[in-house]
Short mmCIF file of C-alpha atoms in Angstrom, two decimals:
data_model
loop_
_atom_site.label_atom_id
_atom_site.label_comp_id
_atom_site.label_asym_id
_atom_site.label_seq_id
_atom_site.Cartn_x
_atom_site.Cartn_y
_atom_site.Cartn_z
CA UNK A 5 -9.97 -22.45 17.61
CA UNK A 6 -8.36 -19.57 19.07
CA UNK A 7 -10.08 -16.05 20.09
CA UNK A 8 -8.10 -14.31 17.76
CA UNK A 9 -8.97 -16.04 14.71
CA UNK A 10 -10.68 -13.87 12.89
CA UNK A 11 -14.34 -14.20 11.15
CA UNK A 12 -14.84 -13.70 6.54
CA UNK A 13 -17.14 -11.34 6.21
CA UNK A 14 -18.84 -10.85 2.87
CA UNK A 15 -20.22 -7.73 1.36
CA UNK A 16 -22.95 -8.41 -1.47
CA UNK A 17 -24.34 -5.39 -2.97
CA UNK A 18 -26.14 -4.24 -5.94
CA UNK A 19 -25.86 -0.37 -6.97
CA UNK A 20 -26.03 1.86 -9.92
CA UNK A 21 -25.34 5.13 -8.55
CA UNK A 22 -22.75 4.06 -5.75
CA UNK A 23 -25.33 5.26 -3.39
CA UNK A 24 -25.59 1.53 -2.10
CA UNK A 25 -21.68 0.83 -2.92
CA UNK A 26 -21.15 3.61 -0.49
CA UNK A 27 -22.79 1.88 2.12
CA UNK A 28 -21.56 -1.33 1.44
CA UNK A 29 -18.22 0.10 1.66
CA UNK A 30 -18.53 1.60 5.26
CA UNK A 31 -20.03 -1.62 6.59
CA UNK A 32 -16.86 -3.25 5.58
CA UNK A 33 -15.00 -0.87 6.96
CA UNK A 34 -16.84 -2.02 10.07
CA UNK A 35 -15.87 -5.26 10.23
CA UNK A 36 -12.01 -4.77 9.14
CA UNK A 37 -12.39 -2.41 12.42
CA UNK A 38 -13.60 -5.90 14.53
CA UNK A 39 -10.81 -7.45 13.16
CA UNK A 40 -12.58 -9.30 10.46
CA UNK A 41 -11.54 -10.54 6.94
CA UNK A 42 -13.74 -8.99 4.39
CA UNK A 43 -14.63 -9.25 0.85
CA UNK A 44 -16.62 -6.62 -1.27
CA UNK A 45 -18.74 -8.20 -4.16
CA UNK A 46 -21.24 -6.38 -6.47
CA UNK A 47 -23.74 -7.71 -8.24
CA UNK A 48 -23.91 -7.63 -12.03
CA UNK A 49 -26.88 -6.58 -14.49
CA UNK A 50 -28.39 -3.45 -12.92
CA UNK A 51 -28.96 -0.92 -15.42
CA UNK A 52 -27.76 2.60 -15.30
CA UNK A 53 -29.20 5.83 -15.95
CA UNK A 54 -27.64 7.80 -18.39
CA UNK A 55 -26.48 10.35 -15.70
CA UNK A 56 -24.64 7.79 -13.78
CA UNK A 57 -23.06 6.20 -16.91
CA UNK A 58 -19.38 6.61 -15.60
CA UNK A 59 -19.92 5.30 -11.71
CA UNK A 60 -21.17 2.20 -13.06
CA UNK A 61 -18.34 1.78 -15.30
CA UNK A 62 -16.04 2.21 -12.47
CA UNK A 63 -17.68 -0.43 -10.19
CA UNK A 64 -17.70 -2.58 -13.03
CA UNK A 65 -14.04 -2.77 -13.49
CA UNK A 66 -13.62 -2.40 -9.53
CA UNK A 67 -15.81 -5.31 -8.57
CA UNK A 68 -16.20 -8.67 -9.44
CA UNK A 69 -19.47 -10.66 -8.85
CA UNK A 70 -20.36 -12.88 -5.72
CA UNK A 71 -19.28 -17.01 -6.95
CA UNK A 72 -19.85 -19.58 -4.53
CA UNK A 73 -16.14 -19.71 -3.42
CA UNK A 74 -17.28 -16.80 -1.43
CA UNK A 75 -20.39 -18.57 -0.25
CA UNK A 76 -17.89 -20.84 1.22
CA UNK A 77 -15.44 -18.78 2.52
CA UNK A 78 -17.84 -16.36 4.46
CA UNK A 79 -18.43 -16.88 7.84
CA UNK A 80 -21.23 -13.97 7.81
CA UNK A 81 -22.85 -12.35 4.90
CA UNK A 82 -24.04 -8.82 5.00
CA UNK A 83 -26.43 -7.35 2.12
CA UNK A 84 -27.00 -3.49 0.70
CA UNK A 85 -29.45 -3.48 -1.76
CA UNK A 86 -31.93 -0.17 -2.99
CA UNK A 87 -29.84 2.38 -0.22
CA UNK A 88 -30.34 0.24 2.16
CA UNK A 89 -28.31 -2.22 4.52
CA UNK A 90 -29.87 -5.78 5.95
CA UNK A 91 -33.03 -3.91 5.12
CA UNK A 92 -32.54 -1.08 7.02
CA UNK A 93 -32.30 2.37 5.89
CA UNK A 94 -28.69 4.41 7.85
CA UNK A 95 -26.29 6.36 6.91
CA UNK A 96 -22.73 5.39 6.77
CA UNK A 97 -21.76 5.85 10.01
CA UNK A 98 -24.64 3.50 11.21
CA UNK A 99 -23.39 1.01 8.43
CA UNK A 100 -20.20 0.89 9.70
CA UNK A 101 -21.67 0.28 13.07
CA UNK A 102 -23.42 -2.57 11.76
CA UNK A 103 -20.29 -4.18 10.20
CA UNK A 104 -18.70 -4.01 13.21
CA UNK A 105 -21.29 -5.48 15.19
CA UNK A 106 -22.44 -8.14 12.32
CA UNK A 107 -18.38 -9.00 12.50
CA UNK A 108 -18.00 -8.93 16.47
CA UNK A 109 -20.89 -11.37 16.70
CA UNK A 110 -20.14 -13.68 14.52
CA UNK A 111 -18.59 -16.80 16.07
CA UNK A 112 -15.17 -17.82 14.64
CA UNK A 113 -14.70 -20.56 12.56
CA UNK A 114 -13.28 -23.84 13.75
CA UNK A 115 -9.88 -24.68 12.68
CA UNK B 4 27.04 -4.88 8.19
CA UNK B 5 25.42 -4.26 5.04
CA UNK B 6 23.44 -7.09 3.40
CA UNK B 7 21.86 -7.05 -0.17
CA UNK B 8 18.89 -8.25 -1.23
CA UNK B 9 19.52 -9.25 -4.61
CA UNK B 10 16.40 -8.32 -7.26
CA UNK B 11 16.71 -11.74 -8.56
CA UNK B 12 16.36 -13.17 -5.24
CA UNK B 13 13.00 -11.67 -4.65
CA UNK B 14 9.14 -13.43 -4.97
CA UNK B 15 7.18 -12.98 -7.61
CA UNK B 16 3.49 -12.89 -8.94
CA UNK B 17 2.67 -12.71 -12.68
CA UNK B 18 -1.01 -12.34 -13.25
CA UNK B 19 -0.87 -11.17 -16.88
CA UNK B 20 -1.90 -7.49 -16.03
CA UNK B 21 0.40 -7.68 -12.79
CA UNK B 22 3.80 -8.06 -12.60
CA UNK B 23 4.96 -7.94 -9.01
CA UNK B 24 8.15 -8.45 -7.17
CA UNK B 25 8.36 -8.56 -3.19
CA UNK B 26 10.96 -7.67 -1.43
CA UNK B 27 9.64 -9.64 1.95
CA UNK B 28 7.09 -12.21 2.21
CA UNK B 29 3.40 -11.29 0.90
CA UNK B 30 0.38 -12.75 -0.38
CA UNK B 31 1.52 -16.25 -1.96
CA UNK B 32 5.19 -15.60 -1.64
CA UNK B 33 6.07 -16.93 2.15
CA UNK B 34 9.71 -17.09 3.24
CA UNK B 35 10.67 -17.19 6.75
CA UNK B 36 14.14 -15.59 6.26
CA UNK B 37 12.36 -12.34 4.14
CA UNK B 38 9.44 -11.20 6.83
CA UNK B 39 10.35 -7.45 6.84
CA UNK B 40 13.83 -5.29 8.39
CA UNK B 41 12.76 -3.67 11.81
CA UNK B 42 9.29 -1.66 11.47
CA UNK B 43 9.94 -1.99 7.34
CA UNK B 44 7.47 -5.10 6.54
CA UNK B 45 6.82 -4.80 2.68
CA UNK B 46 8.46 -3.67 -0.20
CA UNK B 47 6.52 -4.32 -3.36
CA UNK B 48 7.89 -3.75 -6.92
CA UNK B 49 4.32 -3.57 -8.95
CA UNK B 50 3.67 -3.24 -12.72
CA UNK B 51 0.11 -3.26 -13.66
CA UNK B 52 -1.00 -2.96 -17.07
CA UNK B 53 -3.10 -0.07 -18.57
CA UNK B 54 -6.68 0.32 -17.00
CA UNK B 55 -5.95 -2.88 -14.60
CA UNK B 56 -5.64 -2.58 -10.81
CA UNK B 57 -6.27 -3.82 -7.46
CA UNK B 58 -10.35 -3.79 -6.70
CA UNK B 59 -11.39 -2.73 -2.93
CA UNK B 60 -9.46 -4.45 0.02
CA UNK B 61 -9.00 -3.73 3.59
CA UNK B 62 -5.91 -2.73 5.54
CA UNK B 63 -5.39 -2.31 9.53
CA UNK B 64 -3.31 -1.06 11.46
CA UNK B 65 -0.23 -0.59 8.19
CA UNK B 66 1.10 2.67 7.05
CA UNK B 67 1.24 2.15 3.45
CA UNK B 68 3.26 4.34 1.03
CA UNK B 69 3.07 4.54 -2.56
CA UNK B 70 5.76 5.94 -4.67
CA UNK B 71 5.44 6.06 -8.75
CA UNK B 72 8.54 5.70 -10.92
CA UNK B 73 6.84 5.71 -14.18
CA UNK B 74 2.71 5.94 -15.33
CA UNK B 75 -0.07 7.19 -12.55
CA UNK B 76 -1.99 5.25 -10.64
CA UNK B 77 -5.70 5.99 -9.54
CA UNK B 78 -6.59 5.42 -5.73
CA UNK B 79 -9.69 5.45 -4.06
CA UNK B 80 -10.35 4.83 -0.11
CA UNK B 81 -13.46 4.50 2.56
CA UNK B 82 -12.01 8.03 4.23
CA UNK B 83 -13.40 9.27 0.95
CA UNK B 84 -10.41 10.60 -0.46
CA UNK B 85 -9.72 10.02 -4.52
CA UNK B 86 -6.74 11.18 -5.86
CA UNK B 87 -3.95 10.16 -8.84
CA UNK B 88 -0.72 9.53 -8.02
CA UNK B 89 2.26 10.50 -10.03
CA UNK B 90 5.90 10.22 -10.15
CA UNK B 91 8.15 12.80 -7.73
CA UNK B 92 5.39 12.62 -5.11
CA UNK B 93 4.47 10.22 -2.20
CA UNK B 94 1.34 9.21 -1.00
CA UNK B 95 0.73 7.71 2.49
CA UNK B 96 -2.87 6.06 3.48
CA UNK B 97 -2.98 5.15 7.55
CA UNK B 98 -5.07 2.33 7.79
CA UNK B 99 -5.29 2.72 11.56
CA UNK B 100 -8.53 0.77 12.74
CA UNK B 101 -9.86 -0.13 9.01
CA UNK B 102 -9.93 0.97 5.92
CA UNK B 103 -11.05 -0.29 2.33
CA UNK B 104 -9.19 0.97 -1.00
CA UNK B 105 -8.68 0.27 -4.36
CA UNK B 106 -6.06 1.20 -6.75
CA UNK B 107 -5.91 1.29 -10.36
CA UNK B 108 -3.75 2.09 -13.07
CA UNK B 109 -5.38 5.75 -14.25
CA UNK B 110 -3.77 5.40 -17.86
CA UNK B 111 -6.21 2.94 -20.32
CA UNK B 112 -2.91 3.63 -22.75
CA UNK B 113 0.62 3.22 -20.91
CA UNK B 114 1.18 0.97 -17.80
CA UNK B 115 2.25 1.74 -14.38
CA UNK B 116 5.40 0.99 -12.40
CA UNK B 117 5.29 1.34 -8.64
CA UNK B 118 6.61 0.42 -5.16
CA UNK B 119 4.48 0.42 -2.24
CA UNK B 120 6.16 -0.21 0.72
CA UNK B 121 4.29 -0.73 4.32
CA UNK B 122 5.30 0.25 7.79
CA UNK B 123 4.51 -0.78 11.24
CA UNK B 124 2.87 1.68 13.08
CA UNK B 125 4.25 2.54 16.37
CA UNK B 126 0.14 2.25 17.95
CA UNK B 127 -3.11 0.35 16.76
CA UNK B 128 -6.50 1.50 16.55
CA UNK B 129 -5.39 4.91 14.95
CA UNK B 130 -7.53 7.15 13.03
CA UNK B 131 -7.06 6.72 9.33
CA UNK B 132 -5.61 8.87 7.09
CA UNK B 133 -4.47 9.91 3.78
CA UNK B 134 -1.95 12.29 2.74
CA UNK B 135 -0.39 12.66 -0.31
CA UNK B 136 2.23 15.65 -1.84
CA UNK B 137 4.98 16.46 -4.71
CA UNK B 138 8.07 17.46 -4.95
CA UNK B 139 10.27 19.15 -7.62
CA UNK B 140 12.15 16.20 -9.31
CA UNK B 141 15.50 18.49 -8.93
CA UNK B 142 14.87 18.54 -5.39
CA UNK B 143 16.29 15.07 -5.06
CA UNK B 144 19.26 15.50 -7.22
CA UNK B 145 22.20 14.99 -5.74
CA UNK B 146 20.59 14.75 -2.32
CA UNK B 147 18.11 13.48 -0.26
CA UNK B 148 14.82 14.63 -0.34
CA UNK B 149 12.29 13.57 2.36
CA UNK B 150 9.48 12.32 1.29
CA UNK B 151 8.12 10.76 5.21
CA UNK B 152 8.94 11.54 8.26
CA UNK B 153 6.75 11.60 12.05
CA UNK B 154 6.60 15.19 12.03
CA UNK B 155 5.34 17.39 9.02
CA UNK B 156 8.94 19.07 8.18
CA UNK B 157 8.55 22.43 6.98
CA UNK B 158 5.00 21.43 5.17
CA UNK B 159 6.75 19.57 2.91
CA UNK B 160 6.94 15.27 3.64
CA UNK B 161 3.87 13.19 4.61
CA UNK B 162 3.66 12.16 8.18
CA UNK B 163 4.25 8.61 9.14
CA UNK B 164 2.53 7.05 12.20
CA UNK B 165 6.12 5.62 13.73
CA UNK B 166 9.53 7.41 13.97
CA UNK B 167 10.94 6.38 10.21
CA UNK B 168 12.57 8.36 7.47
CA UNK B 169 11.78 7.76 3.97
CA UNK B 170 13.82 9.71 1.72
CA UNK B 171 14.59 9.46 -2.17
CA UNK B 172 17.46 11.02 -4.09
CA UNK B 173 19.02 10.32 -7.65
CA UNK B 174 23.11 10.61 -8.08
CA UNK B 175 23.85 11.06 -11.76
CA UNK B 176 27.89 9.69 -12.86
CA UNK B 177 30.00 10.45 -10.14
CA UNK B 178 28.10 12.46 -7.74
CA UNK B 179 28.34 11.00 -3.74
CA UNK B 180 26.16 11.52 -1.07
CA UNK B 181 26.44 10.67 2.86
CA UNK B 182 23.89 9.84 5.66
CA UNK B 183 24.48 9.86 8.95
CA UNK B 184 22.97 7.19 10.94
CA UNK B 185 22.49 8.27 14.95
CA UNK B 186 23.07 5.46 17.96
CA UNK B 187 20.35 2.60 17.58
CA UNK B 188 19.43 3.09 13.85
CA UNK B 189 19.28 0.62 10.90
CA UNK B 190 18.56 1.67 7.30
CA UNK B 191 16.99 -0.18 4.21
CA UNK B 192 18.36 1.59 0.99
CA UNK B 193 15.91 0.39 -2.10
CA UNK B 194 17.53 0.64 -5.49
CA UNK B 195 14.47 1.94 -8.07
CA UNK B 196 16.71 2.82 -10.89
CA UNK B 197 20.40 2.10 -12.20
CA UNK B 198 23.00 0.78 -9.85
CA UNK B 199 25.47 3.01 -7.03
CA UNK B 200 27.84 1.65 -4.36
CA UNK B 201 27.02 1.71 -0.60
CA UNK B 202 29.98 1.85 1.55
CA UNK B 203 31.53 0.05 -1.21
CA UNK B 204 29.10 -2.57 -1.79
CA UNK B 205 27.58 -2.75 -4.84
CA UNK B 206 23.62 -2.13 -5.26
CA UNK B 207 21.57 -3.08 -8.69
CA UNK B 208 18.58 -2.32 -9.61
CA UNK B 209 15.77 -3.49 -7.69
CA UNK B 210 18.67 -4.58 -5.06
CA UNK B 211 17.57 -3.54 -1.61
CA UNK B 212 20.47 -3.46 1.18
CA UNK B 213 19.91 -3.86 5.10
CA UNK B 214 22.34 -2.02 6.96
CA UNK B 215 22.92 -2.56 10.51
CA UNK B 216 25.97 -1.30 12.82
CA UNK B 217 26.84 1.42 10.47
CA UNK B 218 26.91 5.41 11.31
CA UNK B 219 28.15 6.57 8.00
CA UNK B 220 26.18 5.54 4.74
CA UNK B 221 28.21 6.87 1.86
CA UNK B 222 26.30 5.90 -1.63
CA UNK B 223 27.86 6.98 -4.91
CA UNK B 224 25.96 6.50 -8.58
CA UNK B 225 27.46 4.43 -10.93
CA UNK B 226 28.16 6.07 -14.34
CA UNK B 227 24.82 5.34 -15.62
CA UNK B 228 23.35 7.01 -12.60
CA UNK B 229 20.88 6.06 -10.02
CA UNK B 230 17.90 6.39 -8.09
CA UNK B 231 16.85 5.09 -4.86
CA UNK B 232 14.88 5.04 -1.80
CA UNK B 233 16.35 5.30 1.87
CA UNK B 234 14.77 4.58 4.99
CA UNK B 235 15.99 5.43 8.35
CA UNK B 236 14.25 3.04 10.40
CA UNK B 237 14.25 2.61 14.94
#
């Protein structure tokens, strides 16, 4: 193990407006900036409204689902679910805080 | 000393909906002896089929340039930006400290043939950014036309986050062009379409040329013409 190793983070969301994705998004930004691997996953079957018909489309092609590769491969997890982030209600700027804290404490793996 | 990189020679992915070629090592294509020329670390010859594409990833500390030789490809970053890229214009995303992308072919009809090409920045930790502009295709006929540079040049080149020179230019049959190299400067020339000569030396396409020691680049279009990128790299 080395200090520099870095720590998989993984991003599980569930949105149908991008409201969520959006948030999602800036916590991973958060945890590239700790110097953290990251992967984005979105989870399938939530129904749109009509109005945001076209977001959803584009998440579905941009996203694949969480499989348990992932699972595996992440050292820390970090959920967005209804707006909010681990639970918590913030804007983007405290999501990306978040990542970058969720990624800076996260002990590397063992190699 | 000028040393080609034939296209032949280069890695390769084919995912179905993505045919790539690298120039250096990336992703599953490792080779020791192909890690990147000075601050030039990727050159990436991508196809991607209609509506396909790359789904969010991060990048640090890379200044990433995208240049379209035929189809347009959608790209959307964590800065917020969203914009379709097209050919005769450059687009450069800064990852600085982080940033999370996607990119996707914008046609669901025709596909999309690309390079992207990363450079080392000069500093870490930088703010990220996106910039992206056109150019009138007979602007780099016959010449050079600058497409990067570290300093916005009369409003019209993207600015780069380390003290390269990306430039494009098409020769049609018979037309010549020179570039002068200063003291302590090495050059990549990238061939995207149809074949020339570099100080003699002849380029095909998708050939890619280090050149090291020289001061004078003189490239000449074969009779088919040709189109290429050139970097003027510390």
């Amino acid at each position: 193990m080395t200090a520099m190793t870095p720590v998989n983070v993984l991003v599980i969301f569930a949105s149908r407006s991008g409201r969520t994705e959006t948030l999602a998004l800036a916590a991973a930004v958060g945890a590239v900036q700790a110097r953290a691997n990251i992967r984005l996953r979105r989870l399938p079957g939530s129904l749109a409204s009509a109005s945001h018909n076209e977001i959803l489309a584009r998440m579905q092609r941009e996203y694949v689902p969480p499989a348990s590769a992932d699972a595996i491969w992440a050292d820390a997890v970090i959920i967005a679910v209804d707006g909010k982030l681990a639970g918590v209600s913030m804007d983007s700027e405290g999501a990306t805080a978040y990542g970058r804290q969720a990624a800076a404490a996260t002990r590397p793996p063992m190699l | 000393m000028i040393k080609v990189r034939p296209a032949a020679d280069r890695g390769q992915a084919d995912r179905g909906w993505l045919h790539s070629r690298f120039t250096f090592s990336f992703a599953e294509y490792h080779d020791p002896d192909h890690m990147g020329f000075r601050a030039l670390r990727v050159i990436n010859e991508d196809r991607v089929a209609p509506g396909k594409g790359f789904g969010p990833h991060a990048h640090r500390d890379m200044e990433i340039l995208t240049y379209v030789i035929e189809g347009s490809l959608l790209h959307r970053d964590s800065t917020g930006a969203q914009h379709t890229i097209r050919p005769n214009e450059i687009q450069i995303m800064s990852a600085g400290n982080g940033v999370v992308h996607s990119e996707f072919n914008a046609s669901t009809t025709d596909p999309v043939h690309f390079f992207q090409i990363w450079i080392l920045p000069a500093d870490e930790d930088l703010r990220p950014g996106y910039q992206q502009i056109g150019f009138d295709p007979a602007e780099k006929e016959g010449g050079l036309r600058l497409l990067a540079a570290p300093w916005i040049k009369n409003g019209q080149c993207v600015t780069i986050h380390q003290n390269a020179f990306v430039y494009a230019a098409q020769l049609k049959s018979g037309r010549e062009l020179t570039h002068v190299l200063d003291a302590n400067r090495y050059s990549w020339v990238q061939m995207t379409k149809g074949s020339a000569s570099v100080n003699s030396q002849l380029m095909q396409e998708g050939d890619g040329a280090a050149i090291s020691e020289e001061r004078e680049l003189r490239i000449a279009g074969a009779p088919s013409g040709c189109e290429f990128l050139l970097f003027d790299l510390p």
